[in-house]
Short mmCIF file of C-alpha atoms in Angstrom, two decimals:
data_model
loop_
_atom_site.label_atom_id
_atom_site.label_comp_id
_atom_site.label_asym_id
_atom_site.label_seq_id
_atom_site.Cartn_x
_atom_site.Cartn_y
_atom_site.Cartn_z
CA MET A 1496 0.13 0.02 0.14
CA HIS A 1497 1.43 3.26 -1.18
CA LEU A 1498 0.90 6.39 1.17
CA ILE A 1499 0.17 9.37 -0.17
CA PRO A 1500 1.80 12.74 0.93
CA PRO A 1501 -0.04 14.69 3.15
CA VAL A 1502 0.55 17.08 0.61
CA ARG A 1503 -1.58 14.83 -1.34
CA LEU A 1504 -4.17 14.45 0.96
CA ARG A 1505 -5.10 18.12 2.04
CA TYR A 1506 -5.75 18.59 -1.47
CA PHE A 1507 -8.18 15.50 -2.22
CA ARG A 1508 -10.18 17.16 1.29
CA GLN A 1509 -10.43 20.20 0.33
CA LYS A 1510 -11.34 19.74 -3.10
CA LEU A 1511 -14.50 16.70 -1.02
CA LEU A 1512 -15.22 18.59 1.11
CA GLN A 1513 -16.09 21.67 -1.78
CA TRP A 1514 -17.57 18.56 -3.63
CA HIS A 1515 -20.44 17.81 -1.11
CA GLU A 1516 -21.04 21.93 -0.14
CA ARG A 1517 -21.48 22.19 -4.34
CA ASP A 1518 -23.87 20.43 -5.36
CA ASN A 1519 -23.81 17.34 -3.33
CA LYS A 1520 -25.14 18.90 0.29
CA ARG A 1521 -28.59 15.90 1.58
CA GLN A 1522 -30.04 17.48 4.46
CA MET A 1523 -31.22 14.37 6.70
CA PRO A 1524 -33.12 14.31 9.53
CA TRP A 1525 -29.91 12.77 11.77
CA LYS A 1526 -27.36 14.69 9.83
CA GLY A 1527 -25.79 16.85 13.07
CA GLU A 1528 -27.16 14.41 15.82
CA LYS A 1529 -25.52 14.09 18.72
CA ASP A 1530 -28.70 11.89 20.07
CA VAL A 1531 -26.74 8.26 19.98
CA TYR A 1532 -30.26 6.69 19.81
CA LYS A 1533 -31.16 8.42 17.10
CA ILE A 1534 -27.57 8.51 15.25
CA TRP A 1535 -27.49 4.16 16.08
CA LEU A 1536 -31.69 3.82 15.06
CA SER A 1537 -30.79 5.70 11.85
CA GLU A 1538 -27.99 3.54 11.00
CA ILE A 1539 -29.91 0.08 11.62
CA ILE A 1540 -32.45 1.49 9.20
CA LEU A 1541 -30.54 1.98 6.20
CA GLN A 1542 -29.17 -0.69 6.27
CA GLN A 1543 -29.57 -2.02 2.52
CA THR A 1544 -32.35 0.57 2.52
CA ARG A 1545 -31.65 3.84 0.51
CA VAL A 1546 -32.29 6.60 2.29
CA GLU A 1547 -34.97 8.43 0.29
CA GLN A 1548 -36.76 5.00 1.12
CA GLY A 1549 -35.39 5.17 4.90
CA LEU A 1550 -36.65 9.21 5.85
CA PRO A 1551 -39.96 7.70 6.44
CA PHE A 1552 -39.97 5.11 8.63
CA TYR A 1553 -37.27 7.30 10.43
CA HIS A 1554 -39.68 9.58 11.23
CA ARG A 1555 -42.05 7.53 11.87
CA PHE A 1556 -40.29 5.06 14.60
CA VAL A 1557 -39.01 9.12 15.80
CA GLU A 1558 -42.54 9.69 16.49
CA ARG A 1559 -42.84 6.34 18.12
CA PHE A 1560 -40.14 5.42 20.09
CA PRO A 1561 -38.73 8.89 20.71
CA ASN A 1562 -35.93 7.52 22.84
CA VAL A 1563 -34.35 3.56 23.84
CA GLN A 1564 -36.85 3.81 26.94
CA SER A 1565 -39.99 4.10 24.96
CA LEU A 1566 -38.26 1.49 22.72
CA ALA A 1567 -37.30 -1.27 24.57
CA ALA A 1568 -40.97 -0.96 26.33
CA ALA A 1569 -42.91 -1.85 23.19
CA ASP A 1570 -44.04 -4.62 22.82
CA GLU A 1571 -42.18 -6.97 20.00
CA ASN A 1572 -44.79 -7.03 17.64
CA GLU A 1573 -46.00 -3.32 17.54
CA VAL A 1574 -41.67 -2.16 16.60
CA LEU A 1575 -42.11 -4.59 13.78
CA ALA A 1576 -46.01 -3.15 12.46
CA VAL A 1577 -43.57 0.46 12.92
CA TRP A 1578 -41.30 -1.23 10.48
CA LYS A 1579 -43.37 -2.71 8.49
CA GLY A 1580 -42.81 -2.78 4.88
CA LEU A 1581 -38.34 -1.27 5.48
CA GLY A 1582 -38.21 -5.35 4.67
CA TYR A 1583 -35.22 -7.00 6.54
CA TYR A 1584 -37.28 -7.67 9.56
CA SER A 1585 -34.68 -9.05 11.87
CA ARG A 1586 -32.83 -6.14 12.14
CA ALA A 1587 -36.32 -4.84 13.60
CA ARG A 1588 -35.84 -7.65 16.08
CA LYS A 1589 -31.84 -6.71 16.84
CA LEU A 1590 -32.90 -3.27 17.41
CA HIS A 1591 -35.15 -4.00 19.59
CA HIS A 1592 -33.18 -7.27 21.83
CA ALA A 1593 -29.89 -3.73 22.04
CA ALA A 1594 -32.20 -1.10 22.54
CA LYS A 1595 -33.88 -3.83 25.66
CA MET A 1596 -30.31 -4.34 26.87
CA ILE A 1597 -29.22 -0.57 26.73
CA VAL A 1598 -32.63 -0.49 29.57
CA GLU A 1599 -31.27 -3.24 31.49
CA ASN A 1600 -27.29 -1.60 31.13
CA GLY A 1601 -29.62 1.78 32.72
CA SER A 1602 -30.16 3.38 29.48
CA SER A 1603 -26.59 4.00 28.82
CA PHE A 1604 -25.05 3.00 25.30
CA PRO A 1605 -22.07 1.77 25.21
CA ASN A 1606 -20.26 5.02 23.97
CA SER A 1607 -17.18 3.20 21.89
CA PHE A 1608 -16.36 1.19 19.02
CA LYS A 1609 -15.60 -2.54 21.19
CA THR A 1610 -18.93 -1.28 23.07
CA LEU A 1611 -21.27 -0.79 20.79
CA LEU A 1612 -20.46 -4.87 18.88
CA GLU A 1613 -21.44 -6.43 22.14
CA LEU A 1614 -25.39 -5.00 20.61
CA PRO A 1615 -26.77 -7.28 18.53
CA GLY A 1616 -27.75 -6.42 14.86
CA ILE A 1617 -24.05 -3.89 15.15
CA GLY A 1618 -21.29 -5.03 12.70
CA PRO A 1619 -18.28 -2.87 12.35
CA TYR A 1620 -19.49 -0.42 10.47
CA PRO A 1621 -22.38 0.92 12.13
CA ALA A 1622 -19.91 0.93 15.38
CA GLY A 1623 -17.13 2.49 13.21
CA ALA A 1624 -20.07 5.35 12.47
CA ILE A 1625 -21.77 5.79 16.11
CA ALA A 1626 -18.50 5.97 17.62
CA SER A 1627 -16.91 8.42 15.36
CA ILE A 1628 -20.52 10.47 14.41
CA ALA A 1629 -22.03 10.50 18.46
CA TYR A 1630 -19.25 9.76 20.71
CA ASN A 1631 -15.82 11.23 18.03
CA GLU A 1632 -14.10 8.20 17.96
CA ALA A 1633 -10.85 7.96 14.97
CA VAL A 1634 -12.55 4.35 13.84
CA PRO A 1635 -13.00 4.18 10.36
CA ALA A 1636 -16.74 3.75 9.20
CA LEU A 1637 -16.47 1.85 5.63
CA ASP A 1638 -19.05 -0.04 4.03
CA GLY A 1639 -19.66 -2.82 1.71
CA ASN A 1640 -18.81 -0.45 -1.03
CA ALA A 1641 -16.09 1.32 0.86
CA PHE A 1642 -14.14 -2.15 0.06
CA ARG A 1643 -15.98 -2.53 -3.50
#
């Protein structure tokens, strides 16, 4: 693997940020969010789902389950009903199970990449995304598209 010279890396970062700001910045309700619950929820909903498809589900989920306590207290059938139409129902079941684990642990979210991996439904990509966004942990969030 060749290392990119720092001067080229700075140039690349600058161009990428300019491109994002100028032409490709999408407004999404979780951008700029620091509530780990909402970050977690967005990452799970968007797994194998286009943003346009996931947005209404994100809004419905946050409206019905505004925090991890309300999600944990819900009946699984209610969680699945709000998830209905998004597919991959195992994601909803794991999300619900993880919410119960979090509440049983005093409602404290795992606060590192390593401890996030202990939750059902959390693999390396969502753990990296959540840890870097919510906790500013310097970990990668590389999905299958980035690897390809």
